[in-house]
Coordinates of C-alpha atoms and ligand atoms in Angstrom, one line a residue:
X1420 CA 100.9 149.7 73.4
X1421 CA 103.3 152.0 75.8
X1422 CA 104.2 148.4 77.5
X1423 CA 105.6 147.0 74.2
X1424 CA 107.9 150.1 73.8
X1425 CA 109.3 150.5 76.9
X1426 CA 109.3 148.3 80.4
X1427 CA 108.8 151.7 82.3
X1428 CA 105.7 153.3 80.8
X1429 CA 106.4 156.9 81.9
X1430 CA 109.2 157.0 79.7
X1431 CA 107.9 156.7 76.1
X1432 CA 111.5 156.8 74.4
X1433 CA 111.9 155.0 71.1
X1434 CA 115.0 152.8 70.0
X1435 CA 116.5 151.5 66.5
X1436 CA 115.1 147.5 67.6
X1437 CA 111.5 148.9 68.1
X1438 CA 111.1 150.4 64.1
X1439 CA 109.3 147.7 62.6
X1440 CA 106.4 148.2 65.3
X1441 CA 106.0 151.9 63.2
X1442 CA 106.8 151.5 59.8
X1443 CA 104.8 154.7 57.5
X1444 CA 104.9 156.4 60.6
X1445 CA 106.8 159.4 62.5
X1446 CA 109.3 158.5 65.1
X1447 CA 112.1 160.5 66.7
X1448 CA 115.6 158.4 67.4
X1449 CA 118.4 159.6 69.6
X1450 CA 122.1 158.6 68.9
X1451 CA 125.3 159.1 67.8
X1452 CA 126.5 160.2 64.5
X1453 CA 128.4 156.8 63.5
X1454 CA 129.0 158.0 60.1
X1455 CA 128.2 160.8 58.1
X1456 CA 128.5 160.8 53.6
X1457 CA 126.4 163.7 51.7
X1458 CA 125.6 164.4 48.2
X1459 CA 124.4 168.6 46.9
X1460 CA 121.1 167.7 48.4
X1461 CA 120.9 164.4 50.9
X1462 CA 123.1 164.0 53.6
X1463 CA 123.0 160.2 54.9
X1464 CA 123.5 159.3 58.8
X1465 CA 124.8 156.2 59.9
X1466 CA 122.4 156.8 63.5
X1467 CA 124.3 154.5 66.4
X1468 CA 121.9 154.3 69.1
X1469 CA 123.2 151.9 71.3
X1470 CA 120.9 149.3 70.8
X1471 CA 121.6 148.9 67.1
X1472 CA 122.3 151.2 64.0
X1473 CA 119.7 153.3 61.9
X1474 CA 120.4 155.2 58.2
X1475 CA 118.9 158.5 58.6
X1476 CA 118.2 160.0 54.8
X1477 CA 117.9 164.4 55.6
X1478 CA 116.8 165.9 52.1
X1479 CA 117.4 170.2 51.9
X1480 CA 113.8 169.8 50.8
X1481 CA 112.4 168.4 54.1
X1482 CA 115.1 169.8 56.6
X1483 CA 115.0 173.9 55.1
X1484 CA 118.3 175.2 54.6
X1485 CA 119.4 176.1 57.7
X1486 CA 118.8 172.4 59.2
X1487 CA 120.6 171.0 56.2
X1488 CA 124.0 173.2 56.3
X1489 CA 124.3 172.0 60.0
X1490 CA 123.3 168.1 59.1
X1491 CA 126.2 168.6 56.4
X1492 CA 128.2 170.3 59.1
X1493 CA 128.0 167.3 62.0
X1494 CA 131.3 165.6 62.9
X1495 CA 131.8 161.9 63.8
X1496 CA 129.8 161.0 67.0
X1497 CA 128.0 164.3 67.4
X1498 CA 125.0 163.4 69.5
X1499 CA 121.7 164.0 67.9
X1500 CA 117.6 163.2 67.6
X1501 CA 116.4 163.1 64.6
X1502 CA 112.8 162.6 63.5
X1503 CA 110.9 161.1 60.5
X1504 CA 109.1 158.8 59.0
X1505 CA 110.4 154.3 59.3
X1506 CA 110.6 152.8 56.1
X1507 CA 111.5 149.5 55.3
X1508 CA 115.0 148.5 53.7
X1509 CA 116.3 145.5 53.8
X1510 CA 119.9 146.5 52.4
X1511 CA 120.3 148.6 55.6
X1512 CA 121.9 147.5 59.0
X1513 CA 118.5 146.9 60.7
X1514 CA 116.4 146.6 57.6
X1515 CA 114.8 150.2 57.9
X1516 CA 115.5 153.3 57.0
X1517 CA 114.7 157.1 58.4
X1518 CA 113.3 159.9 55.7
X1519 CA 113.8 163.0 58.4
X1520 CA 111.6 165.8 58.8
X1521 CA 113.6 167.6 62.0
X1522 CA 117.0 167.3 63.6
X1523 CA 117.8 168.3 66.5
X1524 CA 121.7 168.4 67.6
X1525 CA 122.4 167.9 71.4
X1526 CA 126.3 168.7 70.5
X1527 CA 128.4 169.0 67.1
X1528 CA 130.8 166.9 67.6
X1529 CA 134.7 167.9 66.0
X1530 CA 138.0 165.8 65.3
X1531 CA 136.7 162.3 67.0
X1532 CA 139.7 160.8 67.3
X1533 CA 138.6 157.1 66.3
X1534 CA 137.8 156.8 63.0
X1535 CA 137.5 154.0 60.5
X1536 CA 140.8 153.6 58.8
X1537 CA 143.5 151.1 61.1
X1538 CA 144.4 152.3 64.9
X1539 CA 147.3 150.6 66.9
X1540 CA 146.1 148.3 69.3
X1541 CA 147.7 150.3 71.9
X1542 CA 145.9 153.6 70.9
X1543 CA 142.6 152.1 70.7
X1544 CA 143.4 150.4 74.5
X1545 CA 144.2 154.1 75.2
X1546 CA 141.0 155.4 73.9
X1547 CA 139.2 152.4 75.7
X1548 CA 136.8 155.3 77.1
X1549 CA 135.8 155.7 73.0
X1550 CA 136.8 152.6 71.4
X1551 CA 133.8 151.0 73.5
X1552 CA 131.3 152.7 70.9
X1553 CA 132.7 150.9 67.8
X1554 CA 130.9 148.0 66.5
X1555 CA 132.5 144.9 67.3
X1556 CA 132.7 146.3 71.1
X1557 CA 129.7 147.0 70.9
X1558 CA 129.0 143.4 70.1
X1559 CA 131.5 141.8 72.4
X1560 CA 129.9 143.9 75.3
X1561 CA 126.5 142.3 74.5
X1562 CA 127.7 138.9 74.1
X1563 CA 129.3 139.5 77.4
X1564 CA 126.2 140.6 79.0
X1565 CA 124.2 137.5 77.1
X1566 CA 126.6 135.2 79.1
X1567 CA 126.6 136.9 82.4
X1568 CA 122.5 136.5 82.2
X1569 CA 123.0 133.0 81.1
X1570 CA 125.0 132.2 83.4
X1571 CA 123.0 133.7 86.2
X1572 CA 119.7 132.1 84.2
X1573 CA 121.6 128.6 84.9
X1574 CA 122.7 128.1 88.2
X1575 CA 119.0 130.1 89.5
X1576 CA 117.3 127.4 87.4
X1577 CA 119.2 124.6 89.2
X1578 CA 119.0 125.5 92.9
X1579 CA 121.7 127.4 93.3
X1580 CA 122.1 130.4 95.6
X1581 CA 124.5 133.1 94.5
X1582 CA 126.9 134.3 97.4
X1583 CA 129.5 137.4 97.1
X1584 CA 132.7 135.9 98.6
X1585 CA 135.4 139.1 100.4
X1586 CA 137.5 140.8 97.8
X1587 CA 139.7 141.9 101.1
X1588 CA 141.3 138.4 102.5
X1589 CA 144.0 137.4 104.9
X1590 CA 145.1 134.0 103.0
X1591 CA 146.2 132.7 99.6
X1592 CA 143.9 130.3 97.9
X1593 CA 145.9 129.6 94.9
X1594 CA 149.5 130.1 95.3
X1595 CA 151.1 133.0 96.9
X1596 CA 153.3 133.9 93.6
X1597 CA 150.6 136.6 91.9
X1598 CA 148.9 138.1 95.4
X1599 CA 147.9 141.4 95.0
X1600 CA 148.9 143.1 98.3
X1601 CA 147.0 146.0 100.6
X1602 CA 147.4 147.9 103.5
X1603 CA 144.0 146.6 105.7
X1604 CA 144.3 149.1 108.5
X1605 CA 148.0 148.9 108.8
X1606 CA 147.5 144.9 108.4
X1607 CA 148.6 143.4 105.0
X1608 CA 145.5 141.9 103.2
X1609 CA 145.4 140.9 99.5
X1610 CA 143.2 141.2 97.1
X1611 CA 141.5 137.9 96.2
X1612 CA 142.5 134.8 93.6
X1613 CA 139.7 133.5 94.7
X1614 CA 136.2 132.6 96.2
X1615 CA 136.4 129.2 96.4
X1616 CA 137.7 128.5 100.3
X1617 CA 134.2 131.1 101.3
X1618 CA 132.3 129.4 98.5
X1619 CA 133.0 126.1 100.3
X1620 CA 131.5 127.3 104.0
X1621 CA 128.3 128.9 102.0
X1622 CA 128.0 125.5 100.4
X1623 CA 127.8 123.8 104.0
X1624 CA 125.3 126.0 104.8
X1625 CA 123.4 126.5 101.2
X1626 CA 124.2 122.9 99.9
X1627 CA 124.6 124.6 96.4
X1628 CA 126.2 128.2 95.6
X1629 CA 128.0 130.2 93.2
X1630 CA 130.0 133.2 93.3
X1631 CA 130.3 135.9 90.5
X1632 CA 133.1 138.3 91.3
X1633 CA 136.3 140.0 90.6
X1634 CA 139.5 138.2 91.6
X1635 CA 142.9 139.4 91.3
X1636 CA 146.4 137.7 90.0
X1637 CA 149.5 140.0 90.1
X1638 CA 149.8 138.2 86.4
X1639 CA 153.4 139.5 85.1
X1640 CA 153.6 138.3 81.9
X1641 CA 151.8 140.0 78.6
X1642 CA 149.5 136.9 77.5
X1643 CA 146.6 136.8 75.4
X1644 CA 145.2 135.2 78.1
X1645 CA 146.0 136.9 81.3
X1646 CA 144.4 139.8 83.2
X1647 CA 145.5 141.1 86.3
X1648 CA 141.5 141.9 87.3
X1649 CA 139.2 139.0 85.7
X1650 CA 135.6 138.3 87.3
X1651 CA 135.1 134.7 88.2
X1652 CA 132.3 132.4 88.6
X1653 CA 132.9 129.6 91.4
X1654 CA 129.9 127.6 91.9
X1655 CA 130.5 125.2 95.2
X1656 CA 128.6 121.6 95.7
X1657 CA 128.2 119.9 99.0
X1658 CA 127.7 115.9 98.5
X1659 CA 129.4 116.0 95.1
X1660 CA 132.1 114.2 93.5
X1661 CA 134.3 115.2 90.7
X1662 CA 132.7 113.0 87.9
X1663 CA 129.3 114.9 89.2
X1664 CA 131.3 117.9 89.1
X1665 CA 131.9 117.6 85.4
X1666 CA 128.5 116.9 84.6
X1667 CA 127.6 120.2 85.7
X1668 CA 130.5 122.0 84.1
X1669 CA 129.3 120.5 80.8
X1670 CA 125.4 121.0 81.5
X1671 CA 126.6 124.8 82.2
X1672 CA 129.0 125.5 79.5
X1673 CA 126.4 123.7 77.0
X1674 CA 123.6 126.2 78.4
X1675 CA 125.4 129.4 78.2
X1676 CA 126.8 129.3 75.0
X1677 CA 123.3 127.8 73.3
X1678 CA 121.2 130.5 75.0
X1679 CA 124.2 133.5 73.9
X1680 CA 123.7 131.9 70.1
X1681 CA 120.0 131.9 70.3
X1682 CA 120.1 135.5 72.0
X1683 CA 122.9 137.0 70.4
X1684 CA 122.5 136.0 66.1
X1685 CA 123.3 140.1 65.3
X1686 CA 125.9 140.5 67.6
X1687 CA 128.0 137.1 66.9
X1688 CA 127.1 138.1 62.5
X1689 CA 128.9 141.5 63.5
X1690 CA 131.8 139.7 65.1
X1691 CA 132.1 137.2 61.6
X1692 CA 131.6 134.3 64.8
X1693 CA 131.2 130.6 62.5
X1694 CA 128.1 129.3 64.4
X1695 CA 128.6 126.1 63.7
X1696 CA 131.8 125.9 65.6
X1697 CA 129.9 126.7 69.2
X1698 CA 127.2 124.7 67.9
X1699 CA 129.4 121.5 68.8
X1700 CA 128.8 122.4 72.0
X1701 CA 125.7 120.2 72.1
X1702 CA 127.9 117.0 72.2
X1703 CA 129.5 115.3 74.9
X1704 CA 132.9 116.7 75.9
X1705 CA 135.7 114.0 75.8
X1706 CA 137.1 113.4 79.0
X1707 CA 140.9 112.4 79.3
X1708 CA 143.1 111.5 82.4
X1709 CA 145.9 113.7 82.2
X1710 CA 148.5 110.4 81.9
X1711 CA 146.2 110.1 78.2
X1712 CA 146.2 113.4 77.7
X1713 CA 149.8 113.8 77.7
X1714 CA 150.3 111.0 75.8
X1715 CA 148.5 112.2 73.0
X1716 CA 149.8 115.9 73.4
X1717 CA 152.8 113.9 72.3
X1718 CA 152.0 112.2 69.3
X1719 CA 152.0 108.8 71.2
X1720 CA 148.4 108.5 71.1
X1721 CA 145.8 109.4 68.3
X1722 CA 141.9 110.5 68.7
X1723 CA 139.9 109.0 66.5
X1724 CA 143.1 108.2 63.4
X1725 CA 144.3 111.7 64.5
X1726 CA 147.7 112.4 65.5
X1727 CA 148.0 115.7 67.0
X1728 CA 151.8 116.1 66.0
X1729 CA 151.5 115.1 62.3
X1730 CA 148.1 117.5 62.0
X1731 CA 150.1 120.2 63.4
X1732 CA 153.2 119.5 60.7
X1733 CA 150.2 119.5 58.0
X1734 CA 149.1 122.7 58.9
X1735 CA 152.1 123.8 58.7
X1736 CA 152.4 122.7 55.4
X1737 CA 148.8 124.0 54.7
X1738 CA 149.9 127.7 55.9
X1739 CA 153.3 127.8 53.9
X1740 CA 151.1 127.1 50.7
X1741 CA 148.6 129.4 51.3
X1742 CA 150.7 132.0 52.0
X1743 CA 152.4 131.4 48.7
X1744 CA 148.9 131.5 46.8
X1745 CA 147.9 134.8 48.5
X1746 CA 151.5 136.3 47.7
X1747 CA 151.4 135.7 44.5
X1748 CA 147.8 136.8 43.8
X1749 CA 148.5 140.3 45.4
X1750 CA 151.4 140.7 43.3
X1751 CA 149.5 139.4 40.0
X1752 CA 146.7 142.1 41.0
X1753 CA 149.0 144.8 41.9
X1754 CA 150.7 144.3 39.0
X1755 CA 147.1 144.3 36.8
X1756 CA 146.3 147.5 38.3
X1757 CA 149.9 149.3 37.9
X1758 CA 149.8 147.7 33.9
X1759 CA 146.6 150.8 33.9
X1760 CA 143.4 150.8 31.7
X1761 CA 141.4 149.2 34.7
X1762 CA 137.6 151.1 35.2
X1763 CA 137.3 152.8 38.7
X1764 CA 135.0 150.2 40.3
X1765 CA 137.2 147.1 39.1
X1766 CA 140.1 148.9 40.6
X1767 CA 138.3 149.6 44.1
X1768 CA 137.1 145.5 43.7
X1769 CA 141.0 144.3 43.3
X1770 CA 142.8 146.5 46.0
X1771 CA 139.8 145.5 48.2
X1772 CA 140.8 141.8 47.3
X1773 CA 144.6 143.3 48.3
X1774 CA 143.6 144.3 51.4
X1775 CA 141.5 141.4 53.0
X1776 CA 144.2 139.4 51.3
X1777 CA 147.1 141.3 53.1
X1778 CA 145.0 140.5 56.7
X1779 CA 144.4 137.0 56.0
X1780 CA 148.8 136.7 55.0
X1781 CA 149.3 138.7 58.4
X1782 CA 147.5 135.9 60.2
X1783 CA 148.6 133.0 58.4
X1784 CA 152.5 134.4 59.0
X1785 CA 151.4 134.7 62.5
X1786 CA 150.4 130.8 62.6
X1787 CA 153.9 130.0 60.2
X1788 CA 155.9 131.5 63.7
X1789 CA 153.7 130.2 66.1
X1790 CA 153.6 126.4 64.9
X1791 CA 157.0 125.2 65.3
X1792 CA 156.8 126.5 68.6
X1793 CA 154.1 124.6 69.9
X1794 CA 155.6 121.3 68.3
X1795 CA 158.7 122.2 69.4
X1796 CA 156.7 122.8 73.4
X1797 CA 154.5 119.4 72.7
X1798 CA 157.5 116.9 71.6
X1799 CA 159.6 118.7 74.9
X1800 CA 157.2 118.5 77.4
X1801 CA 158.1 116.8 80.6
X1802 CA 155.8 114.2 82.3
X1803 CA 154.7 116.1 85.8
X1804 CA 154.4 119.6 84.5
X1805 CA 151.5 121.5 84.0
X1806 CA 150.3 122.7 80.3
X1807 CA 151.0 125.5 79.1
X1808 CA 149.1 127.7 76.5
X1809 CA 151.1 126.1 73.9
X1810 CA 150.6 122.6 75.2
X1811 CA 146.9 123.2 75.2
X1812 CA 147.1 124.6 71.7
X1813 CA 148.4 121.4 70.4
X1814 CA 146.3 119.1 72.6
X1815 CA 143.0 120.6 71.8
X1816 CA 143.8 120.9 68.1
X1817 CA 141.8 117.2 67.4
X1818 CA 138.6 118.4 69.0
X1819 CA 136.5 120.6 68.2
X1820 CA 134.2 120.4 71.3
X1821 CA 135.5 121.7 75.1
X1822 CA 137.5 118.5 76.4
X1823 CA 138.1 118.0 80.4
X1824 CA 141.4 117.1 81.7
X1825 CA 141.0 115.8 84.9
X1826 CA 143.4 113.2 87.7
X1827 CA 146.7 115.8 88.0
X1828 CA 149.7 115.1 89.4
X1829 CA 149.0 116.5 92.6
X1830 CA 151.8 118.4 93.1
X1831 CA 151.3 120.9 90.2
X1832 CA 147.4 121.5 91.5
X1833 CA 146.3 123.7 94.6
X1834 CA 146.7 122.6 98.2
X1835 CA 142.6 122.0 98.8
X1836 CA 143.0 119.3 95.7
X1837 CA 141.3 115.8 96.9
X1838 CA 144.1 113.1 96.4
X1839 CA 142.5 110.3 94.2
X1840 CA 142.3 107.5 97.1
X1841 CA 143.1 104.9 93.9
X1842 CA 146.1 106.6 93.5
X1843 CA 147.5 109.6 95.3
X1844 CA 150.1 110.6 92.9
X1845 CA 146.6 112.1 91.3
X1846 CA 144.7 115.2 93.0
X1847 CA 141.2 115.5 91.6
X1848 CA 141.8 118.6 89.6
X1849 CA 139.8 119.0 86.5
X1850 CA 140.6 121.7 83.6
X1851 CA 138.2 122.8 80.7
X1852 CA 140.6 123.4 77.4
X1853 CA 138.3 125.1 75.2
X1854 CA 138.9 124.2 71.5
X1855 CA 140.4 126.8 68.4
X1856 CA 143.4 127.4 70.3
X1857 CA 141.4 128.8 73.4
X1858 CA 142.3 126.2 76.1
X1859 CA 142.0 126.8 79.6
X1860 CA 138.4 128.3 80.4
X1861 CA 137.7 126.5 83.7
X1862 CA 139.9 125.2 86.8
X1863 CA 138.1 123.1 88.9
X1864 CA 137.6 119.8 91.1
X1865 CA 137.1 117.8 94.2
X1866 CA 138.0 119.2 97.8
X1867 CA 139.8 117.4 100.2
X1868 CA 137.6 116.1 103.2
X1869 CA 140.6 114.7 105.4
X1870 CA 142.2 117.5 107.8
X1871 CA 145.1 115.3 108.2
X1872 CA 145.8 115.4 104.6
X1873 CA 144.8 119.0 104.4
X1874 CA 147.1 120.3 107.5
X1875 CA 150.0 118.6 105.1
X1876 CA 149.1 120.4 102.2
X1877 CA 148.9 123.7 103.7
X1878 CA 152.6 123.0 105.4
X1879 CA 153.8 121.9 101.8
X1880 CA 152.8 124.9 100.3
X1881 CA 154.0 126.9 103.3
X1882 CA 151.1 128.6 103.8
X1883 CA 150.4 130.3 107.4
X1884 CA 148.2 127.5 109.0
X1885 CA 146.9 130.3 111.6
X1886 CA 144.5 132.2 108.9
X1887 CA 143.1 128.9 107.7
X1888 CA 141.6 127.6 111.2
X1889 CA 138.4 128.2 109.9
X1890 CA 138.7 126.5 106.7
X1891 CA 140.0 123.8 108.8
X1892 CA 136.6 124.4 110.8
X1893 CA 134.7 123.2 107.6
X1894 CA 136.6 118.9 107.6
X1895 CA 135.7 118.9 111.9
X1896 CA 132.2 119.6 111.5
X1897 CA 130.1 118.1 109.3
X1898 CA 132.6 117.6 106.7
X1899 CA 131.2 115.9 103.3
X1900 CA 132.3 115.0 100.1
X1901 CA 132.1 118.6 97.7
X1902 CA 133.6 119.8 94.5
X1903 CA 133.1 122.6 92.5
X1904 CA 134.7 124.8 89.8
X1905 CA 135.5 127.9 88.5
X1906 CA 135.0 129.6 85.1
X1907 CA 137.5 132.7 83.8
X1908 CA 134.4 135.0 82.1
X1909 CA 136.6 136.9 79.8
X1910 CA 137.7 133.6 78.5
X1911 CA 135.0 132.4 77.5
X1912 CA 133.9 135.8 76.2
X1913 CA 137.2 135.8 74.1
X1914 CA 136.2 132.1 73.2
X1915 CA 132.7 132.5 71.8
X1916 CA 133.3 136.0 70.1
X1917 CA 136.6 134.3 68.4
X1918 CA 139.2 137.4 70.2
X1919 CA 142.8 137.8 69.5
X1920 CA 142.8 138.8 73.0
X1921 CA 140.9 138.9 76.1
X1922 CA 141.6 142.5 76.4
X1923 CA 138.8 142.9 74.5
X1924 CA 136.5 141.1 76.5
X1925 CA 135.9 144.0 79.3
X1926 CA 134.6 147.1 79.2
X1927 CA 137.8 148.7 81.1
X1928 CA 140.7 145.9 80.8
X1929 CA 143.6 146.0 83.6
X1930 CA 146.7 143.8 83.2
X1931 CA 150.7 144.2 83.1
X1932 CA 151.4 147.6 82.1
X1933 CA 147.7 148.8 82.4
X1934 CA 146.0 150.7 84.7
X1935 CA 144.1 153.8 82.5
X1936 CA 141.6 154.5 81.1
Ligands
LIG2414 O1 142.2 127.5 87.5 P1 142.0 128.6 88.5 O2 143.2 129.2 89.1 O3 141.1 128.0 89.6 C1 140.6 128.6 90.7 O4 140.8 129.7 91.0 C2 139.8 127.7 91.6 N1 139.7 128.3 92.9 C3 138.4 127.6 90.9 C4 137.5 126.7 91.7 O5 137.6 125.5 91.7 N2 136.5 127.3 92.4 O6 141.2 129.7 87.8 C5 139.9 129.4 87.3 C6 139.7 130.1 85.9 C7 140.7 129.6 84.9 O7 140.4 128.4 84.3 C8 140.7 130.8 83.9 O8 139.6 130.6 83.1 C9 140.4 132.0 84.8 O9 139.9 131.5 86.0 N3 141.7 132.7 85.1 C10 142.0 133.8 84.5 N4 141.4 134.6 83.5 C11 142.0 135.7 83.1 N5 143.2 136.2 83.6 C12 143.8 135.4 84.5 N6 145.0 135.9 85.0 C13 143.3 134.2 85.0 N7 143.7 133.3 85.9 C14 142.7 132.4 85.9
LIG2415 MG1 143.8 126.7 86.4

């Protein structure tokens, strides 16, 4: 029995997700006041646990009078036990319900400063230390765990060894622009972009790894996208080739984001996450050249009857006469309750209607400044360059499944790039756009074997040549074809919970202009 509650038997603690194993009985849950509504004689507990959420019912009747006045008296987030009997209710978050006998109040909690009207995104960031215990982080943080364990769960199943490359390193690995720069016993060092070049000598030795670590990018620019501390997950493949490569990326993304749904149904409900758009997952990823995919960024190819340009102009349209719609129902029902005569509740049911209405017309103004900017990027763009997050916007907009981009011109991709020995104006980069406006999850590809052609990379990119001897090292002995990738986590945290914003996707988020909490 003990084994079913807890994994460690000497500690017989009970939690919200184990209450349908004691329904009609007594059980004693520990939490968090989340929120607190009382009539003359009940007072009603929202419990927060951690694991999940429990409605706590304390009657004068059962508590005595002195246990009631201080169950009226508890503030937001007071920290509490509170015992009785589990009853089943299916209208309550969890489905069960707490008729209390005893409380017992570890502290009385006064003047929480989050509470459930509107913050400021900036406050909350401020209050990250607090903000954590609110419900959608509380679900992002578990979808985030879901994916690391997946992720892990993966590359374990396939024969791949897990390495921890230096966070501490003497050279670059992608571009010297965004280093991150220390003082290594009076020796400059910077933090790493990075574990690829290490991943690549562990793969020599391991034939298969994968790293799962921070990395740093002296990111100036305020994106939804960016972080100036992100972890990263770089698996390396001896004897691989890039089409191999992207086999694996799509066996991997497919796997982690079917075992988070299966794992994760409460969390992802919580977030308002549509299934059914990571459910595409399970088919094949379209693969473009980036020659096709710039050609259909521009409007000179369609997908399928699609044009990306003229779906873009009709959303466009589509936005301009929604917002219209939700304008003018606001006003009608503003209007309808000004006129008077309206009952209480059908009051409360309209400026509900108001409110969602006024959040869906912030977003759909958002979209009405945002898309003739992304046209405007797609019918500009320049042959040679690399996307940008407007670019992918626009390209990804026909798909509604990850697509892989893969032959770049080689001078816009990393110096360890293979050159396509069909055609060496391509480097065998590949990018993962992930679709709803995501893009960019995963930067990846094929290494270069020849020294010759390395040694002429690394003076192109005027990197020191001296620190990477022993990269070098890896093409003079025993050098064989390898590839390998590497995926952003808090993307694809922001991408599966649907985020505004990957500052949402860590528990403590650092990037330009933040370093606290
Ligand atoms: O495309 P990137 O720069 O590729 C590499 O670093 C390679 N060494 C990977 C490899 O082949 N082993 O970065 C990989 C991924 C990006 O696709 C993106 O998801 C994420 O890392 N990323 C960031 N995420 C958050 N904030 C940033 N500033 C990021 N920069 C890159
Ligand atoms: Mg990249």
């Amino acid at each position: 029995m003990y084994s079913k509650i807890s994994k460690i038997s000497s500690i017989n603690k009970m939690h919200t997700k184990q209450l349908d194993q004691f329904v009609g009985q007594e059980v004693t849950l520990q939490g968090w006041v989340a929120n607190r509504r009382e009539s003359k004689t009940v007072v009603f507990i929202n419990l927060r646990d951690g694991r999940g959420m429990c409605q706590c019912i304390l009657g004068v009747e059962d508590l005595g009078e002195e246990l009631f006045a201080t169950a009226k008296s508890l503030g937001q987030e007071s920290s509490v036990a509170i015992t009785g009997k589990v009853v089943v209710d299916e209208r309550q978050i969890g489905g069960y319900e707490l008729h209390a006998s005893h409380l017992k109040v570890y502290q009385n909690a006064k003047d929480y400063p989050i509470s459930n009207k509107e913050h400021g995104i900036e406050f909350l960031v401020d209050n990250r230390h607090l903000w954590l215990r609110s419900r959608r982080q509380w679900a992002i943080m578990r979808v985030r765990n879901s994916i690391i364990y997946a992720i892990h769960n993966f590359f374990q199943r396939e024969g791949f060894v897990q390495m921890d490359a230096p966070i501490f390193t003497g050279n670059a690995a992608e571009g010297t622009t965004d280093l991150f720069e220390t003082d290594y016993y009076g020796q400059p060092a910077y933090l790493t972009q990075s574990g690829q070049l290490y991943g690549e000598a562990m793969a020599m030795a391991m034939g298969k790894i994968y790293t799962f670590g921070p990395t740093f990018r002296a990111e100036k620019s305020k994106t939804r996208r960016h972080l100036s501390e992100f972890w990263m997950i770089e698996p390396e493949m001896a004897f691989c080739d890039i089409f191999e490569n992207m086999d694996t990326i799509e066996a991997f993304l497919r796997a982690v984001v079917l075992e988070v749904i299966e794992k994760c149904p409460e969390e992802l409900e919580v977030l308002g996450r549509d299934i059914s758009k990571l459910q595409t997952i399970s088919k094949t990823f379209p693969r473009l050249s980036y020659d096709e995919a710039v050609e259909i960024l521009k409007g000179h190819k369609d997908v399928e009857g699609q044009n990306s340009i003229k779906v873009l102009e009709q959303d466009l349209l589509n936005v301009e006469m929604r917002i219209a719609e939700v304008k003018a129902d606001i006003s009608s029902r503003e209007a309808a309750i000004a006129a008077g005569g309206m009952k209480k509740g059908e009051i409360n049911f309209n400026q509900n209607k108001i409110d969602s209405q006024k959040q869906e017309l912030k977003q759909l103004e958002e979209d009405q400044r945002n898309i003739p900017n992304w046209l405007k990027s797609a019918r500009d763009f320049v042959y040679g360059n690399d996307f940008g997050g407007s670019d992918e916007t626009v390209l990804t907009r026909l798909f509604d499944n990850p697509i892989m981009v893969y032959d770049w011109p080689h001078e816009i991709k990393a110096f360890y790039m293979k050159r396509n020995p069909e055609d060496p104006r391509f480097a065998r980069g590949v990018d993962v756009l992930a679709p709803e406006g995501y893009g960019e999850i995963v930067g990846g590809g094929e290494r270069e074997t020849s020294e010759e052609w390395l040694v002429e990379k690394i003076q192109e990119h005027k990197l020191p040549m001296d620190v990477f001897q022993w990269y070098l090292d890896l093409r003079r002995y025993g050098s064989v074809p390898h590839a390998g990738f590497g995926l952003g986590l808090e993307r694809l945290v922001a991408w599966v919970c649907k985020l505004d914003h990957v500052r949402e996707t860590i528990p403590f988020p650092r990037y330009y202009g933040r370093l606290e909490p």
